[in-house]
XYZ file of C-alpha atoms in Angstrom:
611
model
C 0.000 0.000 0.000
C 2.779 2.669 1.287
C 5.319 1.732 -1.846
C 6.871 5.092 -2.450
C 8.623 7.947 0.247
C 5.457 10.558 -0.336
C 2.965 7.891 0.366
C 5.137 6.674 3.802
C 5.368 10.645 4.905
C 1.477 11.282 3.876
C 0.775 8.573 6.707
C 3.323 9.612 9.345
C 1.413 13.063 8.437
C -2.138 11.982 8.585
C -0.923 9.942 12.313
C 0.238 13.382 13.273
C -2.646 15.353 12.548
C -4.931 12.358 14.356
C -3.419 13.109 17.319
C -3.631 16.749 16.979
C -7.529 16.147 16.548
C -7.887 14.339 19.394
C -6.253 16.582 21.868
C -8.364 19.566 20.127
C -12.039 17.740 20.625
C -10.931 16.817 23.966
C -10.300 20.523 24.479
C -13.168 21.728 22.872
C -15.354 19.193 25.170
C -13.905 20.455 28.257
C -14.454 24.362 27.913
C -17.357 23.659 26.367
C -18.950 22.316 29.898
C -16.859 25.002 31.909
C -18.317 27.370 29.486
C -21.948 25.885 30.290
C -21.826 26.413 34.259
C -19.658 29.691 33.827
C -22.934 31.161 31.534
C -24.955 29.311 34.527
C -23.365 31.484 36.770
C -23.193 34.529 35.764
C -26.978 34.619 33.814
C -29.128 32.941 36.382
C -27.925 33.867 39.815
C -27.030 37.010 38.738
C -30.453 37.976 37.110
C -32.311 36.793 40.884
C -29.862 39.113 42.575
C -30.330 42.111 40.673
C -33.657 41.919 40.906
C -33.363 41.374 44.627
C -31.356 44.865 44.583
C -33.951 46.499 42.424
C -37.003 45.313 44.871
C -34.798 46.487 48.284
C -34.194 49.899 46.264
C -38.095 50.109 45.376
C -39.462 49.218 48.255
C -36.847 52.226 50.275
C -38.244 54.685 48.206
C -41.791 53.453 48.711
C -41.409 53.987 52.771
C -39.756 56.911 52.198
C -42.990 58.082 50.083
C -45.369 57.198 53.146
C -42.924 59.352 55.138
C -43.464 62.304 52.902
C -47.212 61.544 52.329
C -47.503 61.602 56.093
C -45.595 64.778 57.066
C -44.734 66.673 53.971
C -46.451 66.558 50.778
C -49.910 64.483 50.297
C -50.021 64.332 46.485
C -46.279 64.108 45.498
C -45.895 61.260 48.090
C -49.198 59.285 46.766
C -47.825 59.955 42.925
C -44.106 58.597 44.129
C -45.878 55.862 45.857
C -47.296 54.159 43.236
C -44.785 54.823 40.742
C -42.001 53.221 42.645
C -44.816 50.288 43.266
C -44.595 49.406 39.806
C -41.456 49.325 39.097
C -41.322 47.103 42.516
C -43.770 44.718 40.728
C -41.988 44.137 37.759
C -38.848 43.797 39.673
C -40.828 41.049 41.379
C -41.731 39.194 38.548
C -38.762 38.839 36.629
C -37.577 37.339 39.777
C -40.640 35.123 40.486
C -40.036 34.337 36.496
C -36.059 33.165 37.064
C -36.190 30.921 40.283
C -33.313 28.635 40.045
C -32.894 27.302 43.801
C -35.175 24.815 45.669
C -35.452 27.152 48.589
C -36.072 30.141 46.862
C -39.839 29.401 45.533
C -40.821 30.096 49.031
C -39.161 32.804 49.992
C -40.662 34.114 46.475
C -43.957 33.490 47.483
C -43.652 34.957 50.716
C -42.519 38.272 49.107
C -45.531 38.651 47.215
C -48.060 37.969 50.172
C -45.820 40.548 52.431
C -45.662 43.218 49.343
C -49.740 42.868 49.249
C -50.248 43.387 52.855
C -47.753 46.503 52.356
C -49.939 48.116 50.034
C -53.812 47.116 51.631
C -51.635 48.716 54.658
C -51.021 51.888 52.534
C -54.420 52.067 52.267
C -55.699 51.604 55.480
C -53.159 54.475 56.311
C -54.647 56.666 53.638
C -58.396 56.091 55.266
C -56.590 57.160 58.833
C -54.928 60.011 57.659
C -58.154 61.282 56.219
C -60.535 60.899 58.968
C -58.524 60.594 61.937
C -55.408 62.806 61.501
C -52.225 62.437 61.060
C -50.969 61.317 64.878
C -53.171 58.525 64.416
C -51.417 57.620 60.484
C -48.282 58.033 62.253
C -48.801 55.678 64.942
C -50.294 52.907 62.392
C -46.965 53.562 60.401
C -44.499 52.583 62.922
C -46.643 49.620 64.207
C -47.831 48.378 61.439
C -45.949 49.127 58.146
C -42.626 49.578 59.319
C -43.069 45.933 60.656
C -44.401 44.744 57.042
C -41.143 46.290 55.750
C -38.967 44.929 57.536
C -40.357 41.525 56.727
C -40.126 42.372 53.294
C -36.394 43.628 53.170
C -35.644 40.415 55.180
C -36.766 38.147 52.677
C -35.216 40.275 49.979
C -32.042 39.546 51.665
C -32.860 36.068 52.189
C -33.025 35.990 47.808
C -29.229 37.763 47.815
C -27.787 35.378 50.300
C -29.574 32.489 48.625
C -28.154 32.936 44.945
C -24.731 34.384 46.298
C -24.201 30.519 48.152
C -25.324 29.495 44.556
C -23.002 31.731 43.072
C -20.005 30.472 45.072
C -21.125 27.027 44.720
C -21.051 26.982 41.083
C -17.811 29.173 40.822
C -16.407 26.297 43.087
C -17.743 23.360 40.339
C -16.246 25.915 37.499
C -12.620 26.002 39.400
C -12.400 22.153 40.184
C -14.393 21.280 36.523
C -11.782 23.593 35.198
C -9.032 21.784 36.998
C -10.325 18.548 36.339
C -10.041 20.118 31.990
C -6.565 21.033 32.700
C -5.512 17.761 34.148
C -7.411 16.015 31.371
C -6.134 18.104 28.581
C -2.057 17.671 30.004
C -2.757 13.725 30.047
C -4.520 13.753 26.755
C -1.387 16.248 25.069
C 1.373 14.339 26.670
C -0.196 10.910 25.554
C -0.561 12.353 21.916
C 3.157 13.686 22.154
C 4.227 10.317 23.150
C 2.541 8.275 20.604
C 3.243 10.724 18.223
C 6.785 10.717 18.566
C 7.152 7.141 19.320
C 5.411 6.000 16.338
C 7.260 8.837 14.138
C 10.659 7.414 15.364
C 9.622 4.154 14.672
C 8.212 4.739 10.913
C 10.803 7.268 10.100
C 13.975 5.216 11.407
C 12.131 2.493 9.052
C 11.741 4.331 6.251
C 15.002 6.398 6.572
C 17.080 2.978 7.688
C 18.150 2.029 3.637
C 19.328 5.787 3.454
C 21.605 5.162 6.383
C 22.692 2.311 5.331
C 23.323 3.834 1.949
C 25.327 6.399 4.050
C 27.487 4.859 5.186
C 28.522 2.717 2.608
C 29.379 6.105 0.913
C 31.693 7.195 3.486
C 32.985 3.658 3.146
C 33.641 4.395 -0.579
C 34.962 8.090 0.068
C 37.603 6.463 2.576
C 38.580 3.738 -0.102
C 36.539 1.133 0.860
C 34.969 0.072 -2.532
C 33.125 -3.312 -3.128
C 30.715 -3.400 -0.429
C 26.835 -3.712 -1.066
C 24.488 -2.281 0.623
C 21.225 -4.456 0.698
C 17.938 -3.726 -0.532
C 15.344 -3.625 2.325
C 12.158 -1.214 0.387
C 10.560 -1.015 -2.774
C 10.363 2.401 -2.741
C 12.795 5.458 -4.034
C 15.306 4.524 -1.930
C 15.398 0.970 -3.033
C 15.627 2.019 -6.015
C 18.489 4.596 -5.505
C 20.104 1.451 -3.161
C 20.220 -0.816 -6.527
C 21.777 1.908 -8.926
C 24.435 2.493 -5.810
C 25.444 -0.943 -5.994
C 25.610 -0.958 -9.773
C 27.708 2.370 -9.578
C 30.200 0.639 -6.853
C 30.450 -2.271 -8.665
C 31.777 -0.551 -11.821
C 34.417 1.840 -9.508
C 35.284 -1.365 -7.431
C 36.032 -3.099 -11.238
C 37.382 0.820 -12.369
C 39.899 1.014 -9.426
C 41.424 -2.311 -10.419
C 42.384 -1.241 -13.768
C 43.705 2.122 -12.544
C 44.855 1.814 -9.107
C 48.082 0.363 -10.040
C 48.913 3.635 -12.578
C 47.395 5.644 -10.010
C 49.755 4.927 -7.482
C 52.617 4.702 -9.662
C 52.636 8.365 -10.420
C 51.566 9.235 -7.416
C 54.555 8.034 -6.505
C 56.835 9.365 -9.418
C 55.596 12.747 -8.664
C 56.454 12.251 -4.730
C 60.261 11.603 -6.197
C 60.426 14.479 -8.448
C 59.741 17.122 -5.476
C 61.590 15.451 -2.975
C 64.976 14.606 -5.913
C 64.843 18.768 -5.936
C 67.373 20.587 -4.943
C 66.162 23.722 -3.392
C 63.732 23.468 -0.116
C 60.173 22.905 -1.501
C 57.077 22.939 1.423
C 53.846 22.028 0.101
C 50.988 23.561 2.444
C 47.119 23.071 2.211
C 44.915 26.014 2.190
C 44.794 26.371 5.929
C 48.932 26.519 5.918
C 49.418 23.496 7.208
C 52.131 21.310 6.035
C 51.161 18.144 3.613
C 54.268 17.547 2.229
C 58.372 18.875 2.241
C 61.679 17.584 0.528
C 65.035 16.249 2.235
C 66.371 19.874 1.152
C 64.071 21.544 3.388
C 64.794 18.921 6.188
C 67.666 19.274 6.057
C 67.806 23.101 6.161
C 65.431 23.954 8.693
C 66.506 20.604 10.796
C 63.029 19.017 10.621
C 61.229 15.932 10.186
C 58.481 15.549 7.629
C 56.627 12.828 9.743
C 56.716 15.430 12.528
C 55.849 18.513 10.436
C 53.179 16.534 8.034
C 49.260 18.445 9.518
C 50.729 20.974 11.364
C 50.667 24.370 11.094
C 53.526 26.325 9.006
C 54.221 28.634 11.695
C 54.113 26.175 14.090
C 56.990 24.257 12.335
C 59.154 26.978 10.509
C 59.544 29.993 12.907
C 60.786 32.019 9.475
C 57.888 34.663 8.878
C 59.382 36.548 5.745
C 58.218 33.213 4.537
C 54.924 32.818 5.904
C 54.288 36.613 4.939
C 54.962 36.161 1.410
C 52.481 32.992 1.213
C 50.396 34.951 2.841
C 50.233 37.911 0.323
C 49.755 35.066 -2.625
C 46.489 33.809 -0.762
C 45.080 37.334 -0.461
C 45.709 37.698 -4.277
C 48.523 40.348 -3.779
C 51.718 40.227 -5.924
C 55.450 39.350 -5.229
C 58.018 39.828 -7.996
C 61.475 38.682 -7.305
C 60.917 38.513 -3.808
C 64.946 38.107 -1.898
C 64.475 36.420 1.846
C 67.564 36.938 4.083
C 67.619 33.639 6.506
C 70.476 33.402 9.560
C 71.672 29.116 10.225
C 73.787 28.555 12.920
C 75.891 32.072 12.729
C 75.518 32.056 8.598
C 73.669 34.069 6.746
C 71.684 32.594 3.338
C 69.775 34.184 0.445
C 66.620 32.794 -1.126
C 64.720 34.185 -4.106
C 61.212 32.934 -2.959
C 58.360 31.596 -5.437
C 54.536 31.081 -3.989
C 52.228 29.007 -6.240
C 48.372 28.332 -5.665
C 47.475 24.797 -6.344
C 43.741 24.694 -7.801
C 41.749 22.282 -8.682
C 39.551 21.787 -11.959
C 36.816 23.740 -11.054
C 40.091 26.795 -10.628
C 39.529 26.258 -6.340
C 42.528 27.079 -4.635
C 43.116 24.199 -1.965
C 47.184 24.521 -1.396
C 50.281 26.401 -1.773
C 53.703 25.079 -3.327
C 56.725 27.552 -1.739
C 60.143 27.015 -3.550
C 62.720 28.201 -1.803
C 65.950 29.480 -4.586
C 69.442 29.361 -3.014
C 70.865 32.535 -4.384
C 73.452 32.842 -1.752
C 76.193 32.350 -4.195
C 74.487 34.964 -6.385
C 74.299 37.516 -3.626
C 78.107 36.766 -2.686
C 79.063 37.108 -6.455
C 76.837 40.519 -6.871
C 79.153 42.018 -3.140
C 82.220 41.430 -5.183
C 81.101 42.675 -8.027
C 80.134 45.770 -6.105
C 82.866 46.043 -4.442
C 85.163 45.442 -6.986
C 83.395 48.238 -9.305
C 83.927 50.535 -6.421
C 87.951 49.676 -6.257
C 87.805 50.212 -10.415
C 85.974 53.750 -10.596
C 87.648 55.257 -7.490
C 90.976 54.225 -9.876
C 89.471 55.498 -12.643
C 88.310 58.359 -11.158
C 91.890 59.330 -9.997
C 93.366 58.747 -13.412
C 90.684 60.353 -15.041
C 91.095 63.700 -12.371
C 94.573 63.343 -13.666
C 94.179 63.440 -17.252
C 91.705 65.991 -16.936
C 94.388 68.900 -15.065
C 96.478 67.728 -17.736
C 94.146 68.891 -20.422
C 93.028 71.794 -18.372
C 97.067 73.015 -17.814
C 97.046 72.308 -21.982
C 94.473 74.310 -23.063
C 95.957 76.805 -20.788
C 98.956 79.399 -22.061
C 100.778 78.854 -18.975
C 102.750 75.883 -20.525
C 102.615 77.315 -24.578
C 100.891 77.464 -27.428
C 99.036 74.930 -28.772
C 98.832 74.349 -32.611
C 94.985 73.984 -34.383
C 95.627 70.451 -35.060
C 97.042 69.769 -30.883
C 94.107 72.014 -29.900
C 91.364 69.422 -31.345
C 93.064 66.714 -29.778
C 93.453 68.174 -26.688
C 89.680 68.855 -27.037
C 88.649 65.374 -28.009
C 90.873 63.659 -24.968
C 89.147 66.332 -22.297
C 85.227 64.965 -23.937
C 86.323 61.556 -23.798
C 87.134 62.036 -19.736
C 84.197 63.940 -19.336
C 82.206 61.136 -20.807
C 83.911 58.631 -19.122
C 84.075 61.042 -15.859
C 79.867 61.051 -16.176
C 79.629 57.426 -16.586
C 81.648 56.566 -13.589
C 79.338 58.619 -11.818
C 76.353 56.802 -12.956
C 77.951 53.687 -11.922
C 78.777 54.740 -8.465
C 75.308 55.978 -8.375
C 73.512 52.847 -9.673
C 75.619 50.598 -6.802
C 74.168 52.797 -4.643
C 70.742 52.586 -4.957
C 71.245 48.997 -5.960
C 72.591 47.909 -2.470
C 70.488 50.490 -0.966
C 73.612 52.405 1.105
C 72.473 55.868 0.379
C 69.279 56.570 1.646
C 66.912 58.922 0.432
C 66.820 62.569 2.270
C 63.150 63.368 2.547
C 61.776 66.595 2.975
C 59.052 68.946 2.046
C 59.977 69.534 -1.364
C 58.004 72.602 -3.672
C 58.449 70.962 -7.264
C 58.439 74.586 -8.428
C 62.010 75.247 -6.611
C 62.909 71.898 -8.182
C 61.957 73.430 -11.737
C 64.474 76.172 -11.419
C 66.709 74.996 -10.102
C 67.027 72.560 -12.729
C 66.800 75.266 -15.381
C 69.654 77.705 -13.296
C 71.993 74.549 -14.280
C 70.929 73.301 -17.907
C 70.381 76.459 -18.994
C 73.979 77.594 -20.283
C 73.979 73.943 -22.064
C 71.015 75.412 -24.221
C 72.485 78.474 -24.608
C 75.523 77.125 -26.141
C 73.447 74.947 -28.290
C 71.422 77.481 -29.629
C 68.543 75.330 -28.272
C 65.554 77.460 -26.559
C 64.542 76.258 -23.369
C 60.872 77.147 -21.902
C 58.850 76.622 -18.595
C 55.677 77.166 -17.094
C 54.688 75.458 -13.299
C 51.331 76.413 -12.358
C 50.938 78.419 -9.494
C 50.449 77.724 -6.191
C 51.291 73.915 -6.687
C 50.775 71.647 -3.342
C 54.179 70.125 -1.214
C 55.964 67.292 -2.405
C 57.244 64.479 0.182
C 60.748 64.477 -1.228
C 64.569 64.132 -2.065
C 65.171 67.384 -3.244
C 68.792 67.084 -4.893
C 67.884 63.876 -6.678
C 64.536 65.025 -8.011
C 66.862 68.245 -9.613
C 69.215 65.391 -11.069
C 66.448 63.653 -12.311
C 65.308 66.478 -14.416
C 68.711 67.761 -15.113
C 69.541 64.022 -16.625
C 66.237 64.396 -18.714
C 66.573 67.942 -20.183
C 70.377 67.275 -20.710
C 69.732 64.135 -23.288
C 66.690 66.441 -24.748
C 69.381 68.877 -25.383
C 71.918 66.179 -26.697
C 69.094 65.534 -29.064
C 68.301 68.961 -30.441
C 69.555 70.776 -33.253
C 69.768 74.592 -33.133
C 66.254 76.614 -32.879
C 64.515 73.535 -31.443
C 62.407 73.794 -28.508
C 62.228 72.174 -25.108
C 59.399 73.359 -23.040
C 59.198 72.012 -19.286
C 55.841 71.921 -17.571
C 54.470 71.207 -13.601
C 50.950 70.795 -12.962
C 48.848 69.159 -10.327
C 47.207 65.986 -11.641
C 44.224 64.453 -8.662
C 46.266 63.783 -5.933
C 50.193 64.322 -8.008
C 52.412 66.040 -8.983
C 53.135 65.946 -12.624
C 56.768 67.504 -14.675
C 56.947 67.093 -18.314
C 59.485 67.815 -20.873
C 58.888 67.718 -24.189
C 61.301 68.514 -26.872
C 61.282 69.077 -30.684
C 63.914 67.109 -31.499
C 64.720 63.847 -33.664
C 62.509 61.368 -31.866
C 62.607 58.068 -31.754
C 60.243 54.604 -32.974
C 57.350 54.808 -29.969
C 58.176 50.805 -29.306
C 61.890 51.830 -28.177
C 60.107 54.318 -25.387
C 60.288 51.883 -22.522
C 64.130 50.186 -23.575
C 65.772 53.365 -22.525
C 64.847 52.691 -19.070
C 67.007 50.136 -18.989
C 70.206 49.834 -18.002
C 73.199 50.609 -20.251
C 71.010 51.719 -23.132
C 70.970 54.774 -25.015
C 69.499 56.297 -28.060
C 70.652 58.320 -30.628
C 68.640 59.000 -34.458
C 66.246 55.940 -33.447
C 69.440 53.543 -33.323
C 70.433 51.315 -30.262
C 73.948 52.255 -29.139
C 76.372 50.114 -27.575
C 77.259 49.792 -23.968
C 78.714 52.710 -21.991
C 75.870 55.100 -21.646
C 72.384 55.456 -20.699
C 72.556 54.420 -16.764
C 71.116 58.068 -16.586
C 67.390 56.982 -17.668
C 67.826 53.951 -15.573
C 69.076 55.844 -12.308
C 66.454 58.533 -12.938
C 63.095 55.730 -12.707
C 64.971 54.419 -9.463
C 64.910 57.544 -7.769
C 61.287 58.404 -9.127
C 59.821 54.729 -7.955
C 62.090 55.255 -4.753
C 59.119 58.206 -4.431
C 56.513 55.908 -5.249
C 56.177 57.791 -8.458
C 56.008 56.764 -12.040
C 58.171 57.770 -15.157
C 57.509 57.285 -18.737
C 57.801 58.396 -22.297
C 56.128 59.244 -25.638
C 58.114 59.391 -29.058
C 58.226 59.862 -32.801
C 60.654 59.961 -35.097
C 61.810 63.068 -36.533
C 58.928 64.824 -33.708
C 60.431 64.712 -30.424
C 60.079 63.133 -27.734
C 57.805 64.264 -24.332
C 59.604 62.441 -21.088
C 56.599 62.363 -18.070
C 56.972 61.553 -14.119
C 54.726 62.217 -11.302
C 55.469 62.574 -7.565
C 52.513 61.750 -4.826
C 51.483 64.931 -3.181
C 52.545 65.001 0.844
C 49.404 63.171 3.075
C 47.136 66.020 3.835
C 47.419 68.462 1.368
């Protein structure tokens, strides 16, 4: 009958909602009967009270009438009288209409024949007062209707206190019924919640017992565990998923034989490649912690891979240049060339760091390779090489001072006369050492920045100083090449966060080449402006140019230009030692060109924070 899951939860649903319908007409039933002797109490009882009220309040004013009849006012007192009789009366029969107690019948009854003698009383006062006077109507008053009235307002009390004890007795059988509900009602509900969940359990641990079983023969597979079947105990959807399950593990169980075997062999080939490396390789999941490292890095940081294997990198490797520069790969940021300095046991080692995210097909990043490059070698080779280019231009230098007084105390007429033909080569020796003299500067320069020994001399720098200062220096170069030299630096231009002597070297290096590279009557203008949050210099010349894809080569080292052609080593450190110095202010440099149009050289310093 129950074959599929919606049928098996339509039951367990219909079960529920049994119960819920029993503990609701049980409910109902209950306050339905409370409800019954609450309407008792408050219609009936109540009804023979107020009318009770209303008779003691009509019968007052009707012996306070006789009292004004008698000594105040005949006619008013009559009128009142009779008035307030009436409304007595029909007091009196609503209440003679809504007996509800055994005992109160009689009292009823005994109402009415008092209430008549009251009025034939009345009367017989009425016939006194008119023949006899009205000491004789007050003496019948006080011994004969003031007794009457009592009596009445006796029994009337007799009708409160009779319904009041009915009152209280049936607020008592409302309280206990009332209990009685509530006790009913909490057996009823907890007897519902039992079965209910007690015969839920049961079905749905039945009808949910296949999908644990199928459960955990899937964790069984996921931990390797392939081959088992999981047997068929419904008919329903989950037999049916049950069956396809076992066809599905039969086929990996028969899949795994054929490929376990390659599987594992380059599984294993892969394991020998890292760990035949060279250079310390640590293999991190992406939580950092350690799956996998190579004898190099063993052997390095003096660890154990079955120690390290789960745990977390920083917990292993107490080196956190490394763990920072993992760290900036796994929040996407970049690291170029990245050089680690690492101290082991008094020595100091290099490493040229590489990060890699491992991802999986669907491009999830789930691990890290590091690779850690041994450049310590490199580093040792690039000291010498600094120091021994030091040792080389200070001897250069002092030749070169030397050969430069000699041509100085040549050209002079303190030692004679030179001929036309002694003066050119004079001349030509004296530009060779100045070139030569420049270069050596450069170099000295470069080292400098390279091995970061000269540090920057920051200041608050006004680029418009900069500008002329620049100009004060280059501009006897233009003059003597008959090149003219313009500027313009808009006004009131914000501070600069600054080295002020290298940003004037920077522009004297750029407006010098321009110059090299003018003819006479061509123009080199030289502009500052403020550019969003910059500063921004540009110098633009008019003279031969160059091809626009050679713009970003003459940035690099030993490179310089001349008619569009590539020159060979020995100049143009000046370009490269110029974008050091702007990048070393977190600026950017860069050029436009065409040949045979000039060229238009660009850089931009970051305005100082706040302005």
């Amino acid at each position: 009958m129950f074959k599929t899951l919606k049928s098996k939860m339509t039951m367990i649903c219909i079960i529920l909602i049994m119960l819920i319908a029993v503990v609701g007409i049980t409910s109902i039933y209950n306050i339905t009967l409370i409800n019954a002797e609450i309407e008792s109490l408050m219609i009936n009882n109540y009804k023979s009270i107020d009318a009770a009220y209303n008779m003691m309040d009509r019968i007052q004013k009707q012996n306070l009438d006789i009292d004004t009849y008698i000594f105040e006012d005949i006619q008013n007192g009559i009128t009142s009288y009779y008035s307030h009789g009436k409304e007595f009366n029909d007091a009196y029969y609503i209440e003679k209409s809504n007996v509800t107690e055994p005992e109160e019948f009689g009292i009823v009854e005994r109402i009415g024949e008092l209430y008549r003698d009251y009025e034939m009383n009345f009367s017989i006062l009425q016939e006194k007062m008119n023949t006899k006077g009205i000491k004789e109507a007050r003496e019948f008053y006080y011994s004969d209707i003031m007794t009457n009235y009592n009596k009445i307002v006796d029994e009337l009390s007799n009708i409160k206190k009779v319904n009041e004890e009915a009152m209280n007795k049936s607020r008592k059988n409302a309280i206990d019924d009332g209990e009685n509900a509530r006790y009913i009602i909490i057996i009823v509900s907890a007897m519902a919640i039992i079965s209910g969940c007690a015969i839920t359990n049961y079905l749905i641990n039945k009808m949910l017992k296949p999908l644990s079983l199928l459960n955990k023969s899937i964790a069984e597979v996921r931990e390797g565990n392939i081959g088992n079947q999981v047997p068929v105990t419904t008919k329903d959807e989950l037999g049916d998923l049950t069956i396809e399950f076992n066809r599905m593990n039969e086929r990996l169980q028969k899949f795994e034989k054929s490929t376990m075997g390659k599987m594992i062999k380059e599984k294993n080939k892969s394991l020998a490649i890292i760990k035949s490396i060279k250079e310390p390789i640590i293999v991190l999941d992406k939580d950092y912690r350690i799956i996998l490292i190579n004898q190099q890095c063993e052997n390095f940081f003096n660890i154990q891979e079955k120690v390290a294997v789960n745990k977390y990198f920083s917990q292993v490797i107490k080196e956190e240049n490394i763990f920072e520069a993992v760290y900036e790969v796994s929040t996407h940021q970049e690291i170029e060339n990245k050089i680690i300095k690492i101290f082991r046991e008094e020595e100091e080692y290099f490493f040229n760091i590489s990060v890699n995210e491992i991802e999986d097909e669907e491009a999830k990043i789930f691990g890290y390779i590091v690779v850690l490059q041994d450049i310590t070698q490199l580093k040792e080779l690039d000291i010498m090489k600094g120091e021994f280019l030091s040792t080389i231009s200070h001897e250069f230098k002092t030749s070169l001072t030397s050969i430069m007084i000699g041509t100085s105390l040549l050209e002079s007429t303190k030692m004679g006369g030179l001929s036309e033909k002694q003066k050119k080569v004079v001349e030509a020796i004296k530009e060779d050492g100045e070139r030569l003299n420049t270069l050596i500067s450069e170099l000295i320069t470069l080292r400098k920045m390279e091995s970061n020994k000269e540090l920057y001399n920051f200041s608050q720098c006004n680029m418009e100083d900069i500008i002329n200062a620049s100009i004060t220096t280059v501009k006897s170069l233009a003059e003597d090449k008959e090149v003219i030299l313009e500027w313009d630096v808009e006004e009131d231009l914000p501070l600069i966060n600054g080295d002020r002597d290298k940003l004037v070297w920077v522009m004297n290096n750029i407006i010098s080449n321009a110059i090299k590279n003018c003819n006479k009557d061509d123009v080199i203008a030289v502009r500052g402006i403020k550019q969003e949050r910059k500063i921004a210099v540009t110098i633009t010349d008019t003279g031969c140019g160059m091809p626009p894809e050679l713009t970003d080569k003459i940035f690099d080292k030993y490179v310089r230009l001349k008619n569009g052609e590539t020159m060979p080593l020995g100049f143009g450190l000046g370009m490269s030692i110029a974008k050091e110095i702007v990048e070393g202010h977190n600026g950017e440099i860069w050029c436009t060109s065409e040949v045979g149009k000039g060229s238009i050289f660009t850089f931009v310093i970051p305005m100082e924070e706040g302005k």
